[in-house]
């Protein structure tokens, strides 16, 4: 009887000891804290509309869009992968003021129609938007006017942003250049 109760006490003490080890372990691996949005100066969300033009050079010695992989059939065949680094300007004129760059990847990803998986970063270089970026990710049917591409985030002025971009091709000179117009609607702080 006595032996029995001693072993029970030992069991309880052992359990408490193990339980405290678990608590210590939990404390030592804690790596997050709750913050108020105000601590990052996140107060009122606002909506900004940006309007600009993308200048793609697709011919000559210094193209701003290059095919990096894909089938050897056509430039737009399913499986084609392109990388771009284009100027963004304030008007359709290629020589108008540059306000940033569009850097991204186009992957021809639809077996039935012309549609790309598009990963695109707008990097702005002028005014309050200098050094700020917007990240776009979506399906890009390059022949369709007023197509919509989601804006999934950003940095700098556009930290924690989200929104959408509407884009159309407004000029196409084969083996030379393409001009797109972009209207971006961005919610940010
Ligand atoms: C791709 O096509 C070009 C011209 O049509 C040809 O010269 C080249 O050898 C081809 N490359 C491959 C890997 O098939
Ligand atoms: C892009 O804009 C910069 C600055 O305006 C200019 O120097 C450069 O030549 C432009 N690049 C292209 C490919 O138009
Ligand atoms: C952008 O970055 C450059 C260099 O990193 C800096 O000189 C400039 O002041 C920055 N501009 C803004 C608006 O933050
Ligand atoms: C564009 O260039 C390709 C090869 O570089 C050529 O086959 C094609 O005919 C050219 N198209 C035009 C409209 O010049």
Tab-separated table of C-alpha atoms and ligand atoms in Angstrom:
chain	number	residue	atom	x	y	z
A	1	UNK	CA	0.000	0.000	0.000
A	2	UNK	CA	2.746	2.451	1.021
A	3	UNK	CA	4.885	1.441	-1.954
A	4	UNK	CA	1.901	1.982	-4.208
A	5	UNK	CA	1.278	5.593	-3.008
A	6	UNK	CA	4.998	6.464	-3.191
A	7	UNK	CA	5.112	5.385	-6.814
A	8	UNK	CA	1.989	7.465	-7.459
A	9	UNK	CA	3.698	10.554	-5.958
A	10	UNK	CA	6.759	9.900	-8.079
A	11	UNK	CA	4.556	9.673	-11.155
A	12	UNK	CA	2.866	13.028	-10.350
A	13	UNK	CA	6.234	14.748	-9.723
A	14	UNK	CA	7.645	13.323	-12.929
A	15	UNK	CA	4.572	14.528	-14.887
A	16	UNK	CA	4.890	18.066	-13.446
A	17	UNK	CA	8.589	18.075	-14.329
A	18	UNK	CA	7.906	17.042	-17.950
A	19	UNK	CA	5.062	19.589	-18.197
A	20	UNK	CA	7.377	22.410	-17.074
A	21	UNK	CA	9.953	21.301	-19.666
A	22	UNK	CA	7.264	21.644	-22.354
A	23	UNK	CA	6.421	25.187	-21.154
A	24	UNK	CA	10.125	26.211	-21.155
A	25	UNK	CA	10.525	24.748	-24.640
A	26	UNK	CA	7.464	26.674	-25.897
A	27	UNK	CA	8.838	29.920	-24.484
A	28	UNK	CA	12.265	29.442	-26.009
A	29	UNK	CA	10.852	28.874	-29.537
A	30	UNK	CA	8.461	31.857	-29.476
A	31	UNK	CA	9.226	33.991	-32.542
A	32	UNK	CA	6.157	36.184	-33.013
A	33	UNK	CA	4.435	39.099	-31.262
A	34	UNK	CA	1.150	40.879	-31.891
A	35	UNK	CA	1.535	44.459	-33.083
A	36	UNK	CA	-0.969	47.226	-33.639
A	37	UNK	CA	-1.082	48.441	-37.296
A	38	UNK	CA	-0.346	51.932	-35.901
A	39	UNK	CA	3.141	50.773	-34.873
A	40	UNK	CA	3.972	50.583	-38.613
A	41	UNK	CA	2.157	53.871	-39.276
A	42	UNK	CA	-0.610	51.976	-41.115
A	43	UNK	CA	-3.607	54.252	-40.619
A	44	UNK	CA	-5.955	54.959	-43.499
A	45	UNK	CA	-6.023	52.781	-46.603
A	46	UNK	CA	-6.233	54.884	-49.774
A	47	UNK	CA	-6.908	54.191	-53.440
A	48	UNK	CA	-4.404	55.459	-56.030
A	49	UNK	CA	-4.825	55.347	-59.791
A	50	UNK	CA	-1.651	55.208	-61.903
A	51	UNK	CA	-1.654	55.673	-65.649
A	52	UNK	CA	1.426	55.033	-67.812
A	53	UNK	CA	2.774	53.300	-70.900
A	54	UNK	CA	5.062	50.284	-71.283
A	55	UNK	CA	7.613	50.463	-74.093
A	56	UNK	CA	8.781	47.033	-75.267
A	57	UNK	CA	11.616	46.830	-77.790
A	58	UNK	CA	11.280	43.500	-79.651
A	59	UNK	CA	13.862	43.957	-82.414
A	60	UNK	CA	17.338	45.308	-83.047
A	61	UNK	CA	20.531	44.828	-81.076
A	62	UNK	CA	19.125	45.799	-77.671
A	63	UNK	CA	15.668	44.252	-77.266
A	64	UNK	CA	13.919	44.751	-73.915
A	65	UNK	CA	12.137	41.395	-74.279
A	66	UNK	CA	14.072	38.207	-74.965
A	67	UNK	CA	13.021	34.598	-75.419
A	68	UNK	CA	15.028	32.464	-72.997
A	69	UNK	CA	13.535	29.000	-73.576
A	70	UNK	CA	10.844	27.086	-75.396
A	71	UNK	CA	10.079	25.236	-78.594
A	72	UNK	CA	11.862	26.272	-81.761
A	73	UNK	CA	8.648	26.820	-83.675
A	74	UNK	CA	7.317	30.317	-82.990
A	75	UNK	CA	7.890	33.151	-80.552
A	76	UNK	CA	4.473	32.606	-78.969
A	77	UNK	CA	4.259	28.776	-78.971
A	78	UNK	CA	3.057	26.983	-75.819
A	79	UNK	CA	6.038	26.595	-73.484
A	80	UNK	CA	7.868	29.745	-74.562
A	81	UNK	CA	9.528	31.678	-71.764
A	82	UNK	CA	10.429	35.358	-72.132
A	83	UNK	CA	12.107	37.862	-69.818
A	84	UNK	CA	11.436	41.602	-70.121
A	85	UNK	CA	12.931	44.827	-68.772
A	86	UNK	CA	10.955	47.660	-70.355
A	87	UNK	CA	10.741	51.404	-69.762
A	88	UNK	CA	7.553	52.915	-68.359
A	89	UNK	CA	6.750	56.356	-69.784
A	90	UNK	CA	4.176	59.101	-69.175
A	91	UNK	CA	2.893	59.112	-72.766
A	92	UNK	CA	2.778	56.668	-75.716
A	93	UNK	CA	5.854	58.425	-77.160
A	94	UNK	CA	8.942	56.280	-76.474
A	95	UNK	CA	10.951	59.470	-75.887
A	96	UNK	CA	8.585	60.873	-73.259
A	97	UNK	CA	9.631	60.957	-69.596
A	98	UNK	CA	10.577	57.568	-68.137
A	99	UNK	CA	8.976	57.021	-64.713
A	100	UNK	CA	10.124	53.466	-64.066
A	101	UNK	CA	10.670	49.994	-65.449
A	102	UNK	CA	8.671	46.824	-65.934
A	103	UNK	CA	10.673	43.710	-65.174
A	104	UNK	CA	9.154	40.291	-65.485
A	105	UNK	CA	8.615	36.880	-66.950
A	106	UNK	CA	6.069	35.797	-69.549
A	107	UNK	CA	5.435	32.069	-69.881
A	108	UNK	CA	3.157	30.914	-72.714
A	109	UNK	CA	0.995	28.648	-70.579
A	110	UNK	CA	-2.221	27.927	-72.496
A	111	UNK	CA	-2.436	25.064	-75.000
A	112	UNK	CA	-5.595	26.377	-76.689
A	113	UNK	CA	-5.295	30.151	-76.933
A	114	UNK	CA	-2.717	32.891	-76.614
A	115	UNK	CA	-2.372	33.412	-72.851
A	116	UNK	CA	0.656	33.866	-70.658
A	117	UNK	CA	1.438	33.368	-67.020
A	118	UNK	CA	2.802	36.831	-66.231
A	119	UNK	CA	4.993	37.769	-63.272
A	120	UNK	CA	5.698	41.497	-63.455
A	121	UNK	CA	7.342	44.070	-61.199
A	122	UNK	CA	6.786	47.788	-61.784
A	123	UNK	CA	9.770	49.631	-60.317
A	124	UNK	CA	9.104	53.372	-60.100
A	125	UNK	CA	11.921	55.902	-60.266
A	126	UNK	CA	10.247	59.333	-60.093
A	127	UNK	CA	8.777	61.559	-57.369
A	128	UNK	CA	7.218	60.105	-54.235
A	129	UNK	CA	7.064	56.708	-55.927
A	130	UNK	CA	10.861	56.484	-56.450
A	131	UNK	CA	12.159	53.165	-55.120
A	132	UNK	CA	8.642	51.791	-54.657
A	133	UNK	CA	7.458	48.686	-56.507
A	134	UNK	CA	4.208	46.968	-57.433
A	135	UNK	CA	4.046	43.194	-57.934
A	136	UNK	CA	1.637	41.790	-60.533
A	137	UNK	CA	0.806	38.128	-60.990
A	138	UNK	CA	-1.812	36.790	-63.345
A	139	UNK	CA	-3.047	35.493	-66.653
A	140	UNK	CA	-2.151	37.791	-69.527
A	141	UNK	CA	-4.055	37.301	-72.815
A	142	UNK	CA	-1.796	39.621	-74.751
A	143	UNK	CA	-4.219	40.070	-77.699
A	144	UNK	CA	-7.257	41.015	-75.593
A	145	UNK	CA	-8.010	44.728	-74.990
A	146	UNK	CA	-8.682	45.899	-71.422
A	147	UNK	CA	-7.431	42.664	-69.877
A	148	UNK	CA	-7.102	42.596	-66.094
A	149	UNK	CA	-4.052	41.490	-64.107
A	150	UNK	CA	-4.142	41.293	-60.293
A	151	UNK	CA	-1.748	43.440	-58.256
A	152	UNK	CA	-0.756	41.205	-55.379
A	153	UNK	CA	1.572	43.436	-53.378
A	154	UNK	CA	4.220	46.099	-53.368
A	155	UNK	CA	7.010	47.808	-51.493
A	156	UNK	CA	7.891	51.312	-50.307
A	157	UNK	CA	4.880	53.611	-50.760
A	158	UNK	CA	2.991	50.521	-51.927
A	159	UNK	CA	3.833	48.304	-48.950
A	160	UNK	CA	0.908	45.933	-48.163
A	161	UNK	CA	-0.877	46.988	-51.360
A	162	UNK	CA	-3.353	45.121	-53.512
A	163	UNK	CA	-5.378	46.019	-56.561
A	164	UNK	CA	-5.694	45.412	-60.265
A	165	UNK	CA	-4.242	46.640	-63.533
A	166	UNK	CA	-6.146	47.095	-66.801
A	167	UNK	CA	-3.978	46.939	-69.892
A	168	UNK	CA	-4.278	47.088	-73.690
A	169	UNK	CA	-1.819	47.022	-76.551
A	170	UNK	CA	-2.027	50.354	-78.363
A	171	UNK	CA	0.821	49.973	-80.873
A	172	UNK	CA	2.591	47.015	-82.471
A	173	UNK	CA	5.379	47.303	-85.040
A	174	UNK	CA	6.495	43.737	-85.942
A	175	UNK	CA	10.154	43.002	-85.125
A	176	UNK	CA	10.473	46.484	-83.649
A	177	UNK	CA	8.326	47.660	-80.750
A	178	UNK	CA	5.149	47.235	-78.726
A	179	UNK	CA	3.437	49.911	-76.621
A	180	UNK	CA	0.940	48.998	-73.888
A	181	UNK	CA	-1.203	51.334	-71.802
A	182	UNK	CA	-1.645	50.510	-68.104
A	183	UNK	CA	-4.209	51.804	-65.640
A	184	UNK	CA	-3.481	50.559	-62.103
A	185	UNK	CA	-5.930	50.800	-59.208
A	186	UNK	CA	-3.994	50.296	-55.984
A	187	UNK	CA	-5.187	50.156	-52.380
A	188	UNK	CA	-2.311	51.045	-50.045
A	189	UNK	CA	-1.543	53.016	-46.876
B	1	LIG	C1	15.977	26.158	-84.423
B	1	LIG	O1	15.614	26.701	-85.697
B	1	LIG	C2	16.678	27.334	-86.398
B	1	LIG	C3	16.167	27.987	-87.675
B	1	LIG	O2	14.862	27.589	-87.978
B	1	LIG	C4	17.793	26.309	-86.673
B	1	LIG	O3	18.858	26.944	-87.316
B	1	LIG	C5	18.251	25.694	-85.356
B	1	LIG	O4	19.185	24.666	-85.597
B	1	LIG	C6	17.071	25.126	-84.579
B	1	LIG	N1	17.539	24.687	-83.274
B	1	LIG	C7	17.169	23.540	-82.719
B	1	LIG	C8	17.728	23.231	-81.374
B	1	LIG	O5	16.400	22.769	-83.264
B	2	LIG	C1	14.787	53.885	-71.001
B	2	LIG	O1	14.796	55.170	-70.410
B	2	LIG	C2	16.079	55.656	-70.132
B	2	LIG	C3	15.908	56.951	-69.377
B	2	LIG	O2	14.978	57.794	-69.991
B	2	LIG	C4	16.836	55.821	-71.444
B	2	LIG	O3	18.135	56.280	-71.176
B	2	LIG	C5	16.906	54.488	-72.152
B	2	LIG	O4	17.516	54.622	-73.403
B	2	LIG	C6	15.533	53.903	-72.328
B	2	LIG	N1	15.644	52.542	-72.822
B	2	LIG	C7	14.947	52.123	-73.852
B	2	LIG	C8	15.168	50.698	-74.249
B	2	LIG	O5	14.153	52.838	-74.431
B	3	LIG	C1	15.775	56.044	-53.675
B	3	LIG	O1	16.994	55.334	-53.463
B	3	LIG	C2	18.133	56.124	-53.763
B	3	LIG	C3	19.364	55.259	-53.622
B	3	LIG	O2	19.085	54.028	-53.066
B	3	LIG	C4	18.162	57.328	-52.813
B	3	LIG	O3	19.287	58.144	-53.145
B	3	LIG	C5	16.884	58.138	-52.963
B	3	LIG	O4	16.855	59.176	-52.012
B	3	LIG	C6	15.666	57.262	-52.764
B	3	LIG	N1	14.464	58.032	-53.059
B	3	LIG	C7	13.346	57.967	-52.312
B	3	LIG	C8	12.204	58.852	-52.737
B	3	LIG	O5	13.242	57.221	-51.363
B	4	LIG	C1	10.462	39.329	-88.286
B	4	LIG	O1	11.685	38.636	-88.140
B	4	LIG	C2	11.611	37.258	-88.484
B	4	LIG	C3	12.933	36.597	-88.211
B	4	LIG	O2	13.760	37.386	-87.451
B	4	LIG	C4	11.224	37.128	-89.959
B	4	LIG	O3	11.073	35.747	-90.277
B	4	LIG	C5	9.902	37.852	-90.194
B	4	LIG	O4	9.594	37.834	-91.569
B	4	LIG	C6	9.979	39.273	-89.722
B	4	LIG	N1	8.671	39.902	-89.841
B	4	LIG	C7	8.477	41.118	-90.364
B	4	LIG	C8	7.056	41.581	-90.451
B	4	LIG	O5	9.413	41.802	-90.745
